[in-house]
Short mmCIF file of C-alpha atoms and ligand atoms in Angstrom, two decimals:
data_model
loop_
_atom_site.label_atom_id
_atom_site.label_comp_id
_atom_site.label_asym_id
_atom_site.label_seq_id
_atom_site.Cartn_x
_atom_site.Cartn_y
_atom_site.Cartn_z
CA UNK B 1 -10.47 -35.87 23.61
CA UNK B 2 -8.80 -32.51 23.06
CA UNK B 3 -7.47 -32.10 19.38
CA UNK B 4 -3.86 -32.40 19.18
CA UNK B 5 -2.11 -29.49 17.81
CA UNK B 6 0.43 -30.05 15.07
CA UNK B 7 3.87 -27.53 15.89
CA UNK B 8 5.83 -29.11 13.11
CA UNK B 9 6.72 -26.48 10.09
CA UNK B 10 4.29 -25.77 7.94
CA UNK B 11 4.89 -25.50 4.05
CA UNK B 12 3.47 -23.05 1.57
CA UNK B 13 0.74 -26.09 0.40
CA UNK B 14 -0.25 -25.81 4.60
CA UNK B 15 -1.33 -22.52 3.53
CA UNK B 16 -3.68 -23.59 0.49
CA UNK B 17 -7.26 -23.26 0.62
CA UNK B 18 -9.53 -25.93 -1.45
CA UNK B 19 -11.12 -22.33 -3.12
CA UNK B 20 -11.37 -22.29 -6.81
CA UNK B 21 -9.05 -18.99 -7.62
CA UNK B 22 -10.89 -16.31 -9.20
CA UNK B 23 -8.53 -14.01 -10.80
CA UNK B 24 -8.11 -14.00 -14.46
CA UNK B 25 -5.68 -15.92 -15.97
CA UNK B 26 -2.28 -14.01 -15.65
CA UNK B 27 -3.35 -11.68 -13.04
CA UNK B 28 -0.60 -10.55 -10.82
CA UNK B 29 -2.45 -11.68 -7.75
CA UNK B 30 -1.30 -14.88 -8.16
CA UNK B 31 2.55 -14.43 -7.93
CA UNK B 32 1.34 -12.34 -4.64
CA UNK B 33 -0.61 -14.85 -3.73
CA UNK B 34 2.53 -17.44 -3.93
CA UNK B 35 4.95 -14.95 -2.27
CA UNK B 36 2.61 -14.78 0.17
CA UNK B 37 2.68 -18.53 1.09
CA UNK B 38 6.03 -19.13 0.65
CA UNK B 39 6.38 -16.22 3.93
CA UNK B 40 4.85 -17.90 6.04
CA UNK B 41 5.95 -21.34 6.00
CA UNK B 42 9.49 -19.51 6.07
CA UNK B 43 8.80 -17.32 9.08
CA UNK B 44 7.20 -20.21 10.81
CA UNK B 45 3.51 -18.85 11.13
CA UNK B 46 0.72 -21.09 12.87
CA UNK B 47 -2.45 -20.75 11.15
CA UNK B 48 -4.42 -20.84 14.33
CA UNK B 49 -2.91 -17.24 15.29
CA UNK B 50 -2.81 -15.60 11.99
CA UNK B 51 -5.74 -13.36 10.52
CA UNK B 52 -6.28 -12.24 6.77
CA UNK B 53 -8.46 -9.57 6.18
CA UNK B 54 -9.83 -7.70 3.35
CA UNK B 55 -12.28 -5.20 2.01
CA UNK B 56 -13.16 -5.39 -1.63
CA UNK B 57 -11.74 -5.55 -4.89
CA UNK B 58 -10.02 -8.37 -6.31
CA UNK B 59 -7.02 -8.46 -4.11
CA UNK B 60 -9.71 -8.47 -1.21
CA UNK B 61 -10.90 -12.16 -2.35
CA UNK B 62 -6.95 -13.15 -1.00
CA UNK B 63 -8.31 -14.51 2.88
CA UNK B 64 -10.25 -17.15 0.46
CA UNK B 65 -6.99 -18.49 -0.58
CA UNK B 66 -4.76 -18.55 2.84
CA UNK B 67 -5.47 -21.28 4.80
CA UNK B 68 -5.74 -19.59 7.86
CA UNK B 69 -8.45 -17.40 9.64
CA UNK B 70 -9.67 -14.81 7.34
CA UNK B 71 -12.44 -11.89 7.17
CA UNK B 72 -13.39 -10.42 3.61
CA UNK B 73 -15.04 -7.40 5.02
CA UNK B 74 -16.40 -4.39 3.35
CA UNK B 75 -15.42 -1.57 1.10
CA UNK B 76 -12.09 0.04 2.84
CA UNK B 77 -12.65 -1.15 5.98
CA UNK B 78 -10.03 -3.72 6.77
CA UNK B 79 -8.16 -1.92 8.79
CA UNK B 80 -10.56 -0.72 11.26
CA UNK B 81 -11.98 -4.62 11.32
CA UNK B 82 -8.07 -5.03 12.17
CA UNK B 83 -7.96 -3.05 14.79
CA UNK B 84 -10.88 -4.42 16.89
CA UNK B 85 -8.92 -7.81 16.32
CA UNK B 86 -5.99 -6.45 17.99
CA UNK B 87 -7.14 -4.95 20.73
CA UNK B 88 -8.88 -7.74 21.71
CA UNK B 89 -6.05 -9.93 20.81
CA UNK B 90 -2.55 -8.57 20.47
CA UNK B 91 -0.85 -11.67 19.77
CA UNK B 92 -2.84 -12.04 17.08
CA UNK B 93 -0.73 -12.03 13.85
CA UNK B 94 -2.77 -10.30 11.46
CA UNK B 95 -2.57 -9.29 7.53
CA UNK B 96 -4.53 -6.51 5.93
CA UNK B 97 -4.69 -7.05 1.77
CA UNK B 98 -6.02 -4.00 0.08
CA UNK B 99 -5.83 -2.55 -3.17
CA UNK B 100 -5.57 0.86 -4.35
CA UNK B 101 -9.24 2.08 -4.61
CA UNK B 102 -10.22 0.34 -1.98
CA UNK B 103 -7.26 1.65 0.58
CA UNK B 104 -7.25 4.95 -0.88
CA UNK B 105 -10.25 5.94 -1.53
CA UNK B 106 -13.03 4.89 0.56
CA UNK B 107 -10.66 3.00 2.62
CA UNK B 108 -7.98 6.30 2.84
CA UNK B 109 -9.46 7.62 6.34
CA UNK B 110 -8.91 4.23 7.68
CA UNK B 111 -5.67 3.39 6.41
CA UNK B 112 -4.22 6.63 7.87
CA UNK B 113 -5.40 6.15 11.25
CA UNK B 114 -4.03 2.79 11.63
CA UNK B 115 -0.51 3.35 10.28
CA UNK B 116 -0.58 6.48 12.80
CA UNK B 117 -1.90 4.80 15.73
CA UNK B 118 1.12 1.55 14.75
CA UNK B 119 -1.20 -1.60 15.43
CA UNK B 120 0.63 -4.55 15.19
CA UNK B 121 0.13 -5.52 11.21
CA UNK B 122 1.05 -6.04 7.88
CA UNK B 123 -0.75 -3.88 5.76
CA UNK B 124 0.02 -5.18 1.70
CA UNK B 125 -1.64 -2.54 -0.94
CA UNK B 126 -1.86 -3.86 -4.06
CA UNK B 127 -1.43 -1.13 -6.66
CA UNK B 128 -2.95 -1.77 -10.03
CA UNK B 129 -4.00 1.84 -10.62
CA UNK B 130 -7.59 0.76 -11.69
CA UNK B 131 -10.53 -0.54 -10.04
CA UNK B 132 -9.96 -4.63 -11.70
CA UNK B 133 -13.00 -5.90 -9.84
CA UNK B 134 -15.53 -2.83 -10.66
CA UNK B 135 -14.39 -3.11 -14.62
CA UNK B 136 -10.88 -0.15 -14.88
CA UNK B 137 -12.09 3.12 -13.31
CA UNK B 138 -9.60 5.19 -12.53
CA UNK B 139 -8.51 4.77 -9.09
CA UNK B 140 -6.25 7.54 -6.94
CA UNK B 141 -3.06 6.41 -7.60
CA UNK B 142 -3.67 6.67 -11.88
CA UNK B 143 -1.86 8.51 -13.62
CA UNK B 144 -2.93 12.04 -14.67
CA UNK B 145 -5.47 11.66 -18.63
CA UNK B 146 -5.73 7.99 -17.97
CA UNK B 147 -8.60 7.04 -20.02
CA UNK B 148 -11.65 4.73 -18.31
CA UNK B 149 -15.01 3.68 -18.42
CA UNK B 150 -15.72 6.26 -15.72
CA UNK B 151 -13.39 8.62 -17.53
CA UNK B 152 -13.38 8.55 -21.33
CA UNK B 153 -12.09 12.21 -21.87
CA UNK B 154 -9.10 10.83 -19.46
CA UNK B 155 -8.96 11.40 -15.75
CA UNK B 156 -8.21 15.19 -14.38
CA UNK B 157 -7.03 14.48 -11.04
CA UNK B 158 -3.01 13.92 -10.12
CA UNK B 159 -2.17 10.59 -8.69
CA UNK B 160 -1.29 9.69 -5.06
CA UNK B 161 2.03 7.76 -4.35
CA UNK B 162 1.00 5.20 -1.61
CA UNK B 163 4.47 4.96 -0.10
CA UNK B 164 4.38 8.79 0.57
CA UNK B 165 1.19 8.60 1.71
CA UNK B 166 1.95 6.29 4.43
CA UNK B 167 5.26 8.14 5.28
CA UNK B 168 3.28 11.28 5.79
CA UNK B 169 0.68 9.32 8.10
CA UNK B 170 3.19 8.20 10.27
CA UNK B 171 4.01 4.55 8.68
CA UNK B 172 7.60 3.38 10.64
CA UNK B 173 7.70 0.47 7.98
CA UNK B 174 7.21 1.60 4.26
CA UNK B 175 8.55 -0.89 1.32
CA UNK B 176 7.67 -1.35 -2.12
CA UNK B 177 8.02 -4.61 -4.51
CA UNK B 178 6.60 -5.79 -7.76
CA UNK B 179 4.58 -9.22 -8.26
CA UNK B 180 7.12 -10.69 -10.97
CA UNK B 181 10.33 -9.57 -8.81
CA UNK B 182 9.70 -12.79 -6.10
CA UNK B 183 12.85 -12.68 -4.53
CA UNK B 184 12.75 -9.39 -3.58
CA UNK B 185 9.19 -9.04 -2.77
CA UNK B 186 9.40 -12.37 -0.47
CA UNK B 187 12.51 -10.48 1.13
CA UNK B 188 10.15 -7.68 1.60
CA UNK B 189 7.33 -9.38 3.57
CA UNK B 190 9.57 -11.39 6.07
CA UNK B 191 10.98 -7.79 6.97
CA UNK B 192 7.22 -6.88 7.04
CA UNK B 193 6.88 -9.34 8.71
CA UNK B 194 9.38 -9.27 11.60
CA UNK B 195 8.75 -5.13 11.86
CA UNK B 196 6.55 -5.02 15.18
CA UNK B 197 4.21 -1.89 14.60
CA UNK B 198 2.13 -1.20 11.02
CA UNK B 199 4.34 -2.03 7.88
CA UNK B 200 3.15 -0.71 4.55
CA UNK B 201 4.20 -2.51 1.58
CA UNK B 202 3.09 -1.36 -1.97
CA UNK B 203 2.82 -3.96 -4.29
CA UNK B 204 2.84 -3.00 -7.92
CA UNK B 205 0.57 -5.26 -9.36
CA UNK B 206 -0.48 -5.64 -13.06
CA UNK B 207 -4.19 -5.89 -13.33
CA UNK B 208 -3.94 -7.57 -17.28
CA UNK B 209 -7.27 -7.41 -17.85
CA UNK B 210 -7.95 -3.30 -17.54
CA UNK B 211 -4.19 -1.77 -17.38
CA UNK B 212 -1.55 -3.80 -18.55
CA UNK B 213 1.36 -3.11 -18.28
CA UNK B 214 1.46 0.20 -16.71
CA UNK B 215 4.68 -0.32 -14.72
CA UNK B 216 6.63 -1.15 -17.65
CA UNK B 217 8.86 1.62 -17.79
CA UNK B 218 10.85 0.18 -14.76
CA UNK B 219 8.98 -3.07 -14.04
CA UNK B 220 9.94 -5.19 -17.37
CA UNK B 221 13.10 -7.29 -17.50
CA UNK B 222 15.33 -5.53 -19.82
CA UNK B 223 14.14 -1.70 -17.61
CA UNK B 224 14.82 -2.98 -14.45
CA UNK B 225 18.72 -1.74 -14.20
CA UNK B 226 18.18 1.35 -15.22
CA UNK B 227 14.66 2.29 -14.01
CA UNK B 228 14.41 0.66 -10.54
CA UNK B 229 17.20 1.21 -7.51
CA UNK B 230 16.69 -1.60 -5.57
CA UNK B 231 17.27 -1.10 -2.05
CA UNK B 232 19.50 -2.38 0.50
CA UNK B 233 20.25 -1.49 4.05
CA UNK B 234 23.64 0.00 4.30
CA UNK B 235 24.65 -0.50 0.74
CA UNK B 236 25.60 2.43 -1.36
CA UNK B 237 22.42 3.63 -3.89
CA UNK B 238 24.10 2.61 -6.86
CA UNK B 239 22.19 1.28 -9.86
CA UNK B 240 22.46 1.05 -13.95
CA UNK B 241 23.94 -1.88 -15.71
CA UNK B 242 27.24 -1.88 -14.44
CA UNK B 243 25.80 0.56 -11.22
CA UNK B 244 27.33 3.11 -12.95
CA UNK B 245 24.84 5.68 -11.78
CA UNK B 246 24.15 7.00 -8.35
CA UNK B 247 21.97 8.65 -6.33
CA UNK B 248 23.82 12.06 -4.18
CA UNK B 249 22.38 14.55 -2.12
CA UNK B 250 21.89 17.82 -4.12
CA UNK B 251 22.53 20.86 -1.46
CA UNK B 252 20.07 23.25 -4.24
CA UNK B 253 17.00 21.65 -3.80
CA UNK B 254 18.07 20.17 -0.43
CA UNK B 255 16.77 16.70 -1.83
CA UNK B 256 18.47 13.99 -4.31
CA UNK B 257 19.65 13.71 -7.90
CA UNK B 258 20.77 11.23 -10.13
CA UNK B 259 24.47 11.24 -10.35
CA UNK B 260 27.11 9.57 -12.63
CA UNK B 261 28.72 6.89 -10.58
CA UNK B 262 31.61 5.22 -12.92
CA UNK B 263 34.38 7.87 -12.05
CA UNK B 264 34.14 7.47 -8.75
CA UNK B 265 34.25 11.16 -7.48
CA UNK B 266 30.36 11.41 -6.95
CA UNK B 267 29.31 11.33 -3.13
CA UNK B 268 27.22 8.30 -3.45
CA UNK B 269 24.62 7.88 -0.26
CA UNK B 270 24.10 4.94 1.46
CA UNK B 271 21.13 3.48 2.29
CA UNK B 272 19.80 3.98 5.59
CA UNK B 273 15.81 2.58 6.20
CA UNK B 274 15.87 4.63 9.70
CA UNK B 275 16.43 8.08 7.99
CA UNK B 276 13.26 9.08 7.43
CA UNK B 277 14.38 12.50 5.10
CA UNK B 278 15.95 9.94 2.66
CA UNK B 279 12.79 7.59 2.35
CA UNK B 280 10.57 10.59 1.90
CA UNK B 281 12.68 11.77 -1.51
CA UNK B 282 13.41 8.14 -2.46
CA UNK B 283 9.89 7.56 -2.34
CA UNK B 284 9.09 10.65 -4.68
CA UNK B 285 11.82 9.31 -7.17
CA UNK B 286 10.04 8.72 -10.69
CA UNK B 287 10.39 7.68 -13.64
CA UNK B 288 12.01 8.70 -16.47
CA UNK B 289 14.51 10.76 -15.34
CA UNK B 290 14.76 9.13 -12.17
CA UNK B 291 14.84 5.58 -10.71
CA UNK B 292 11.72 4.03 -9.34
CA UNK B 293 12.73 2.76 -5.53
CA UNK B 294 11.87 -0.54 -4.46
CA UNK B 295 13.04 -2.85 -1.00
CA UNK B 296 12.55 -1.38 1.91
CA UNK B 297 12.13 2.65 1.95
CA UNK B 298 11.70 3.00 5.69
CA UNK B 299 12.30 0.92 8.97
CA UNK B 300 12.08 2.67 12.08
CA UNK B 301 10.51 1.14 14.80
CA UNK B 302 8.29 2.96 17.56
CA UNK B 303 5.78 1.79 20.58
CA UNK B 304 3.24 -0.42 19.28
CA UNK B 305 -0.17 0.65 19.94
CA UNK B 306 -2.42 -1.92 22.14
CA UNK B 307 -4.95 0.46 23.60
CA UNK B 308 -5.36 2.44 26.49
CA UNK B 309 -5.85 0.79 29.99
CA UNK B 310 -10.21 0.72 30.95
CA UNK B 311 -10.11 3.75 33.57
CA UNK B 312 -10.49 2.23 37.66
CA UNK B 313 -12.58 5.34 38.45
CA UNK B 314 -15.26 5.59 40.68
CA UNK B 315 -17.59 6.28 38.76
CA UNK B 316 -20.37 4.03 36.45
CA UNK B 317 -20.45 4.13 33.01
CA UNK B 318 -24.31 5.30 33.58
CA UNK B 319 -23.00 8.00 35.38
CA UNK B 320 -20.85 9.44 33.22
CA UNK B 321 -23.31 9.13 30.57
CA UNK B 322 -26.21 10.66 31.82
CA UNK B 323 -23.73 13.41 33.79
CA UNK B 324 -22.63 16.81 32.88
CA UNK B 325 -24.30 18.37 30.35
CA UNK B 326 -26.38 15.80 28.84
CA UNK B 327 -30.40 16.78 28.20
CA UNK B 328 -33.32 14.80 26.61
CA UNK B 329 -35.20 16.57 23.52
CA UNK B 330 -38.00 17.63 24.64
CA UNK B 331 -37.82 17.40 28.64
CA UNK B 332 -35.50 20.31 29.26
CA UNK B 333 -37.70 22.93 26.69
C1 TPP O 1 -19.50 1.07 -0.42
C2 TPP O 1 -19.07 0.51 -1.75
N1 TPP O 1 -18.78 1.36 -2.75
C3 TPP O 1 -18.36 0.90 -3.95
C4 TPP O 1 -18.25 -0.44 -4.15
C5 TPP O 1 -17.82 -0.95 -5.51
N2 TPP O 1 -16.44 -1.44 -5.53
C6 TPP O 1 -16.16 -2.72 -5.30
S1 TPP O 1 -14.53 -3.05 -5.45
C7 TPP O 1 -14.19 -1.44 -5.83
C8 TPP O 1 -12.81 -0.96 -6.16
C9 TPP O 1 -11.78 -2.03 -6.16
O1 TPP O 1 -10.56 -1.51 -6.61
P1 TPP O 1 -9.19 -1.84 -5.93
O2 TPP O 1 -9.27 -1.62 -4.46
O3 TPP O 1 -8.15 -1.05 -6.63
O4 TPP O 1 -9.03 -3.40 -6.09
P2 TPP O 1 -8.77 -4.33 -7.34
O5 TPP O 1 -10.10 -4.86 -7.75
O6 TPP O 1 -8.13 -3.51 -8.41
O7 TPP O 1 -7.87 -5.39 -6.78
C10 TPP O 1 -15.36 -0.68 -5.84
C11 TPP O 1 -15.42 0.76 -6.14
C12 TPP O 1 -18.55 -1.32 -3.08
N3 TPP O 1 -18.43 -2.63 -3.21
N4 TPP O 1 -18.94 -0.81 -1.90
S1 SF4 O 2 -9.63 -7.67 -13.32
FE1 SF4 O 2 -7.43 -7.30 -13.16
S2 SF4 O 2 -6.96 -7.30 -10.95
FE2 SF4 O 2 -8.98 -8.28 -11.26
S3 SF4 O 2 -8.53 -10.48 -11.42
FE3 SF4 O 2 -8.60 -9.67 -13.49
S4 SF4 O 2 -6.47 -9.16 -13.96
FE4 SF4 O 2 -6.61 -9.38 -11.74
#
């Protein structure tokens, strides 16, 4: 008897494994984690078409946790495991979950070949700026004299901004959200979600254990107003308390500044995720003198890739192999 499949609406428990979680105790994995499920009962996924896959870290143990189909592959990897998926099966709906040594480093070759090629994917990076599972190296996206195991006289090289990075690979979906902001971050992944091409969302994520707290500045409660502009398509980029600053275009640097909103005379931009000038310099905004962006920096679709047609030529694959100039060591000498 075939097995009868169930089409009725999964909830986020539907997406619960019967893994024990190992993540320490108030890692930020976990609100990801939750976010995560909550997605995709909302969106409606079936767990029979969707694929989570990881290389390793401790945001790569996340396919143990989704009750779906799930590969925890090797070091950086993920996305090139991804893409073999999708090209044999577009309709697959697949999730890469990396984390910031492992997509950046060893995994950084990867990463920018798949946002450039635009395989159908979400692609979450979760940024703790250490290495959690390997015990706090530095990783590529620290900041410049953090101090580690692997660095104790602080770390000499300058950080990479994920959300750039992907912009300059080609990304047409770049976002950014924190683990204790849910309600933006879930808002985040269904747009991920519903993007068709690669979408790149940076997750800041505090790794408790080895860096805590390192997003403070704009991440904690009482920073958030003045430290974060939260984005919103086709609203104006307003943010402080009472959105009394504002971000303008500044025609000497041909880029943005920080502008003082509350008399109303400033030219305040809007927010457009298809301009891809204005995600570039929102995504270089920093802390302190300016606002940290998070929501979605850039949404501008493009063909998907699915692979180029298998030529109908004439001739074999033999042939072409062993055609041309092609020799054997020691036979042609
Ligand atoms: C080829 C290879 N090199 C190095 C390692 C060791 N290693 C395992 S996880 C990891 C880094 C994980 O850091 P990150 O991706 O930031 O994930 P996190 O643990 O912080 O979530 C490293 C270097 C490995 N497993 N394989
Ligand atoms: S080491 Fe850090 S990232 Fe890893 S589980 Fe612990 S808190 Fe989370």
């Amino acid at each position: 008897m075939n097995e009868q499949v169930n089409t009725a609406q999964l909830t986020p428990a539907d997406f619960t494994t019967d893994q024990e979680v190992r993540w320490c105790p108030g890692c930020g994995d976990y609100a990801i984690l939750k976010a995560v499920r909550t997605v995709l009962a909302e969106v409606g996924a079936r767990r029979e078409n969707t694929v989570f896959v990881s290389g390793i870290g401790c945001s790569s143990r996340f396919p143990y946790y989704i009750d779906t189909y799930g590969f925890h592959t090797i070091h950086g990897r993920a996305p090139a495991v991804a893409t073999g998926m999708l090209l044999a099966n577009p309709d697959l709906d697949v999730w890469i979950i990396t984390g910031d040594g492992d997509g950046l480093s060893i995994g950084g070759n990867h990463l920018l070949h798949i946002l450039r090629r635009n395989l159908n994917c979400q692609i979450l990076l979760f940024n703790n700026e250490t290495y959690g599972l390997t015990k706090g190296q530095y990783s590529p996206t620290s900041h410049q004299a953090t101090r580690s195991p692997s660095s104790p006289g602080g770390s000499v090289d300058s950080p990479v901004d994920p959300a750039g990075f992907a912009l300059g690979c080609g990304a047409r979906f770049v976002a950014r959200g924190v683990d204790t902001q849910i309600k933006q971050l879930t808002e985040v992944l269904k747009a991920a979600y519903h993007h068709k091409g690669a979408s790149f969302v940076e997750i800041y994520q505090n790794c408790i254990v080895f860096n805590e707290d390192v997003f403070e500045d704009f991440t904690a409660k009482s920073n958030i107003a003045d430290h974060q502009i939260q984005l919103e398509s086709g609203a104006p980029l307003l943010f402080g308390k009472d959105k009394s600053r504002g971000i303008a275009f500044d025609p000497s640097s041909l880029g943005l500044k920080t502008v003082d909103a509350s008399s109303g005379e400033a030219d305040i931009l809007m927010h457009d995720p298809a301009n891809y000038n204005l995600a570039s310099a929102l995504a270089r905004f920093a802390n302190p003198d300016n606002p940290v962006a998070t929501g979605v920096l850039y949404d501008n679709p493009a063909p998907v890739y699915t692979g180029h047609p298998v030529s109908t030529g004439k001739r074999s694959l033999e042939d072409v192999l062993r055609g041309g100039f092609s020799w054997q060591v020691g036979k042609n000498e």
